[in-house]
C-alpha positions as semicolon CSV with decimal commas, in nm:
position;residue;x (nm);y (nm);z (nm)
1;X;11,922;10,144;10,588
2;X;11,678;10,318;10,821
3;X;11,576;10,142;11,139
4;X;11,224;10,134;11,270
5;X;11,140;10,323;11,588
6;X;11,115;10,147;11,920
7;X;10,733;10,155;11,903
8;X;10,747;9,988;11,561
9;X;10,985;9,723;11,692
10;X;10,767;9,663;11,996
11;X;10,471;9,611;11,763
12;X;10,670;9,361;11,558
13;X;10,774;9,182;11,876
14;X;10,417;9,168;12,003
15;X;10,298;9,007;11,681
16;X;10,587;8,760;11,673
17;X;10,520;8,664;12,033
18;X;10,151;8,611;11,955
19;X;10,245;8,391;11,659
20;X;10,495;8,190;11,865
21;X;10,253;8,140;12,153
22;X;9,963;8,050;11,924
23;X;10,177;7,787;11,752
24;X;10,277;7,642;12,089
25;X;9,909;7,612;12,182
26;X;9,834;7,448;11,847
27;X;10,095;7,188;11,935
28;X;9,928;7,135;12,272
29;X;9,587;7,090;12,112
30;X;9,736;6,829;11,880
31;X;9,896;6,635;12,166
32;X;9,558;6,632;12,339
33;X;9,410;6,469;12,029
34;X;9,169;6,756;11,968
35;X;9,282;6,882;11,628
36;X;9,106;6,789;11,305
37;X;9,300;6,535;11,101
38;X;9,628;6,365;11,178
39;X;9,873;6,626;11,045
40;X;9,971;6,981;11,123
41;X;10,285;7,184;11,067
42;X;10,432;7,445;11,301
43;X;10,621;7,756;11,193
44;X;10,811;7,807;11,518
45;X;11,141;7,974;11,431
46;X;10,997;8,143;11,121
47;X;10,803;8,425;11,289
48;X;11,004;8,712;11,144
49;X;10,912;8,612;10,790
50;X;10,540;8,614;10,858
51;X;10,547;8,932;11,063
52;X;10,802;9,129;10,862
53;X;10,634;9,066;10,527
54;X;10,276;9,121;10,639
55;X;10,390;9,449;10,802
56;X;10,478;9,573;10,452
57;X;10,135;9,486;10,311
58;X;9,831;9,714;10,285
59;X;9,466;9,633;10,366
60;X;9,372;9,576;10,000
61;X;9,654;9,326;9,943
62;X;9,589;8,954;9,905
63;X;9,798;8,644;9,973
64;X;9,818;8,268;9,969
65;X;9,997;8,046;10,216
66;X;10,132;7,695;10,234
67;X;10,075;7,418;10,487
68;X;10,286;7,607;10,746
69;X;10,071;7,918;10,736
70;X;9,914;7,972;11,080
71;X;10,155;8,250;11,172
72;X;10,113;8,433;10,843
73;X;9,737;8,451;10,880
74;X;9,759;8,555;11,245
75;X;10,011;8,828;11,158
76;X;9,770;8,951;10,892
77;X;9,506;9,011;11,160
78;X;9,317;8,684;11,195
79;X;9,113;8,608;11,506
80;X;9,307;8,343;11,702
81;X;8,986;8,194;11,845
82;X;8,841;8,132;11,500
83;X;9,178;8,002;11,380
84;X;9,210;7,756;11,664
85;X;8,849;7,648;11,620
86;X;8,921;7,575;11,255
87;X;9,230;7,375;11,345
88;X;9,011;7,187;11,593
89;X;8,754;7,113;11,323
90;X;8,481;7,315;11,492
91;X;8,190;7,499;11,330
92;X;8,306;7,834;11,475
93;X;8,623;7,817;11,266
94;X;8,700;8,027;10,961
95;X;8,587;7,749;10,726
96;X;8,329;7,603;10,965
97;X;8,567;7,326;11,065
98;X;8,595;7,182;10,715
99;X;8,935;7,325;10,625
100;X;9,142;7,234;10,928
101;X;9,502;7,340;10,973
102;X;9,611;7,337;10,608
103;X;9,312;7,490;10,430
104;X;9,216;7,807;10,614
105;X;9,094;8,099;10,401
106;X;8,923;8,432;10,459
107;X;8,856;8,673;10,175
108;X;8,780;8,961;10,414
109;X;9,147;8,966;10,517
110;X;9,271;8,895;10,165
111;X;9,355;8,534;10,244
112;X;9,294;8,351;9,916
113;X;9,359;8,015;10,078
114;X;9,622;7,786;10,222
115;X;9,732;7,490;10,017
116;X;9,885;7,164;10,133
117;X;10,024;7,095;9,785
118;X;10,385;7,215;9,771
119;X;10,377;7,533;9,561
120;X;10,002;7,494;9,507
121;X;9,917;7,849;9,609
122;X;10,180;8,018;9,393
123;X;9,993;8,050;9,060
124;X;9,683;8,189;9,234
125;X;9,862;8,516;9,310
126;X;9,941;8,563;8,941
127;X;9,568;8,560;8,875
128;X;9,508;8,791;9,172
129;X;9,778;9,025;9,045
130;X;9,619;9,035;8,701
131;X;9,279;9,105;8,858
132;X;9,429;9,386;9,069
133;X;9,578;9,547;8,761
134;X;9,246;9,539;8,576
135;X;9,056;9,667;8,880
136;X;9,320;9,936;8,941
137;X;9,283;9,890;9,315
138;X;9,657;9,929;9,387
139;X;9,670;9,582;9,546
140;X;9,967;9,347;9,564
141;X;9,929;8,970;9,593
142;X;10,188;8,772;9,791
143;X;10,255;8,398;9,763
144;X;10,412;8,250;10,076
145;X;10,589;7,916;10,030
146;X;10,881;7,717;10,165
147;X;11,220;7,646;10,010
148;X;11,093;7,302;9,907
149;X;10,862;7,472;9,656
150;X;11,161;7,609;9,465
151;X;11,182;7,263;9,309
152;X;10,835;7,302;9,157
153;X;10,809;7,413;8,796
154;X;10,494;7,614;8,864
155;X;10,705;7,869;9,054
156;X;10,913;7,946;8,747
157;X;10,612;7,956;8,517
158;X;10,448;8,197;8,758
159;X;10,755;8,419;8,795
160;X;10,796;8,436;8,418
161;X;10,434;8,535;8,362
162;X;10,441;8,792;8,643
163;X;10,756;8,950;8,501
164;X;10,630;8,935;8,143
165;X;10,309;9,116;8,231
166;X;10,454;9,342;8,502
167;X;10,208;9,220;8,764
168;X;10,191;9,344;9,127
169;X;10,302;9,010;9,270
170;X;10,556;8,907;9,534
171;X;10,695;8,556;9,578
172;X;10,789;8,514;9,945
173;X;11,009;8,213;10,010
174;X;11,047;8,116;10,375
175;X;11,370;7,921;10,362
176;X;11,370;7,714;10,680
177;X;11,658;7,501;10,546
178;X;11,452;7,184;10,498
179;X;11,203;7,055;10,244
180;X;11,045;6,788;10,463
181;X;11,357;6,588;10,559
182;X;11,595;6,711;10,287
183;X;11,835;6,994;10,370
184;X;11,841;7,276;10,116
185;X;12,205;7,223;10,018
186;X;12,126;6,861;9,938
187;X;11,842;6,964;9,709
188;X;12,001;7,246;9,509
189;X;12,355;7,340;9,412
190;X;12,289;7,714;9,436
191;X;12,119;7,806;9,761
192;X;12,098;8,176;9,671
193;X;11,734;8,131;9,581
194;X;11,666;8,495;9,499
195;X;11,912;8,478;9,209
196;X;11,669;8,257;9,021
197;X;11,407;8,532;9,037
198;X;11,652;8,794;8,912
199;X;11,715;8,578;8,606
200;X;11,342;8,599;8,529
201;X;11,344;8,978;8,553
202;X;11,206;9,020;8,906
203;X;11,340;9,224;9,192
204;X;11,515;8,958;9,400
205;X;11,638;8,991;9,757
206;X;11,753;8,763;10,035
207;X;11,746;8,852;10,403
208;X;11,845;8,695;10,735
209;X;11,529;8,604;10,924
210;X;11,692;8,647;11,263
211;X;11,635;9,023;11,241
212;X;11,269;9,115;11,191
213;X;11,360;9,478;11,125
214;X;11,577;9,371;10,833
215;X;11,298;9,149;10,704
216;X;11,043;9,430;10,728
217;X;11,271;9,672;10,543
218;X;11,347;9,424;10,265
219;X;10,978;9,336;10,239
220;X;10,886;9,702;10,210
221;X;11,125;9,746;9,917
222;X;11,001;9,438;9,737
223;X;10,630;9,498;9,802
224;X;10,653;9,865;9,707
225;X;10,837;9,768;9,390
226;X;10,561;9,522;9,301
227;X;10,298;9,787;9,365
228;X;10,484;10,008;9,118
229;X;10,482;9,736;8,851
230;X;10,798;9,532;8,912
231;X;10,717;9,191;9,065
232;X;10,953;9,070;9,334
233;X;11,095;8,770;9,518
234;X;11,207;8,774;9,880
235;X;11,387;8,480;10,042
236;X;11,390;8,487;10,422
237;X;11,647;8,253;10,577
238;X;11,543;8,101;10,909
239;X;11,551;7,768;11,092
240;X;11,260;7,532;11,146
241;X;11,275;7,445;11,516
242;X;11,077;7,122;11,489
243;X;11,018;6,847;11,237
244;X;10,827;6,879;10,915
245;X;10,498;6,783;11,086
246;X;10,413;6,764;11,453
247;X;10,480;6,388;11,467
248;X;10,816;6,421;11,287
249;X;11,099;6,396;11,541
250;X;11,348;6,501;11,268
251;X;11,588;6,202;11,292
252;X;11,764;6,345;10,986
253;X;11,910;6,627;11,202
254;X;12,156;6,573;11,482
255;X;12,116;6,734;11,824
256;X;12,407;6,972;11,770
257;X;12,256;7,116;11,456
258;X;11,919;7,165;11,620
259;X;12,075;7,334;11,922
260;X;12,269;7,573;11,698
261;X;11,966;7,639;11,481
262;X;11,740;7,718;11,774
263;X;11,986;7,976;11,899
264;X;11,881;8,174;11,593
265;X;11,552;8,261;11,757
266;X;11,397;8,576;11,607
267;X;11,157;8,623;11,898
268;X;11,431;8,605;12,163
269;X;11,659;8,822;11,946
270;X;11,397;9,095;11,916
271;X;11,317;9,083;12,287
272;X;11,684;9,126;12,373
273;X;11,714;9,417;12,130
274;X;11,423;9,599;12,292
275;X;11,589;9,563;12,632
276;X;11,934;9,659;12,502
277;X;11,799;9,981;12,351
278;X;11,679;10,074;12,696
279;X;11,334;10,179;12,586
280;X;11,129;9,875;12,689
281;X;11,189;9,746;13,043
282;X;11,216;9,370;13,077
283;X;10,935;9,373;13,332
284;X;10,703;9,529;13,074
285;X;10,792;9,258;12,826
286;X;10,727;8,993;13,092
287;X;10,381;9,143;13,143
288;X;10,318;9,151;12,769
289;X;10,426;8,788;12,731
290;X;10,196;8,683;13,015
291;X;9,900;8,867;12,860
292;X;9,962;8,696;12,527
293;X;9,993;8,362;12,702
294;X;9,654;8,412;12,863
295;X;9,504;8,519;12,530
296;X;9,625;8,203;12,359
297;X;9,529;7,978;12,651
298;X;9,176;8,105;12,595
299;X;9,180;7,985;12,235
300;X;9,205;7,625;12,354
301;X;8,917;7,668;12,598
302;X;8,713;7,837;12,326
303;X;8,781;7,558;12,077
304;X;8,699;7,275;12,314
305;X;8,367;7,441;12,400
306;X;8,257;7,474;12,035
307;X;8,037;7,232;11,841
308;X;8,149;7,019;11,551
309;X;7,985;7,100;11,217
310;X;7,663;6,902;11,163
311;X;7,672;6,627;10,905
312;X;7,407;6,809;10,704
313;X;7,654;7,095;10,640
314;X;7,900;6,881;10,445
315;X;7,792;7,025;10,108
316;X;7,764;7,386;10,225
317;X;8,027;7,616;10,069
318;X;8,110;7,336;9,823
319;X;7,820;7,351;9,577
320;X;7,626;7,646;9,442
321;X;7,362;7,728;9,704
322;X;7,105;7,765;9,424
323;X;7,158;7,404;9,318
324;X;7,005;7,107;9,502
325;X;7,249;6,935;9,734
326;X;7,381;6,594;9,626
327;X;7,183;6,306;9,764
328;X;7,372;6,108;10,029
329;X;7,467;5,756;9,921
330;X;7,266;5,591;10,200
331;X;6,955;5,791;10,109
332;X;6,995;5,703;9,743
333;X;7,041;5,334;9,822
334;X;6,735;5,328;10,044
335;X;6,533;5,497;9,772
336;X;6,652;5,257;9,503
337;X;6,600;4,948;9,718
338;X;6,256;5,065;9,818
339;X;6,145;5,074;9,456
340;X;6,254;4,721;9,381
């Protein structure tokens, strides 16, 4: 298998470091009580999946994500300021503060939407794949989901339809070893998840998420195959560093397991590889890391300075703009009571 050049690897590292640092700042914003809603889910430890797969995608491609999708969207080219503002529930966010952490979308970057329902975004890419085939725009649609979604029947219905119709679709399973608090080997007897896709007639591969170069190469094969008419499935094995949600202290995992799991750090692994190859001095990487840290620090300042969406905007982007907005309950009550 061919290896990427040092410049390619440095680009992958830069994106992974931006994802990691952004997620750390998201956690900080949550601790400060300045995120919208009471739940958010970090993808720390899973960076190679987001970065390696999006690196294989083209500008016309589309995708859906799950509730752990910040890094995927950022790797696809999202503006971290607008992302953080959305997570903070501010009007400057991608969905004007009404989507929050788990419902970010942006059609201009091909993001068809994040979905907090386990497996909820999977069938959407089948429709997107069908649309791409009819439009003949050479686009592939990728569904990102966790290993917990492999217990959802909609995945198998979607894989069967994609294979039956030969759609340009990829099912990207980020196997972080846990579906909420249940370890993968306690949820399924066969943990070779890609074998299920092969049985449906898809190209199925599994790759170790420690090595982003391996992920990118596998993703290229699967995405290119889908673009040529053979839908695919890629399982990326990684380790979720923290609990299911930010408040989850993962009591179902012992300290030894977490310590071992966190040693499989794709960001640290890639950094060490760049240094070992002798083409990127450690001092340069230190400078890069500091620049990214400053960039992501600024997202918090930006978010805090933004305004919350006005109450009057609650129906915007929900109802057809040509239709009259629903009348608020209080207004309706006042009107009714005034006529009595």
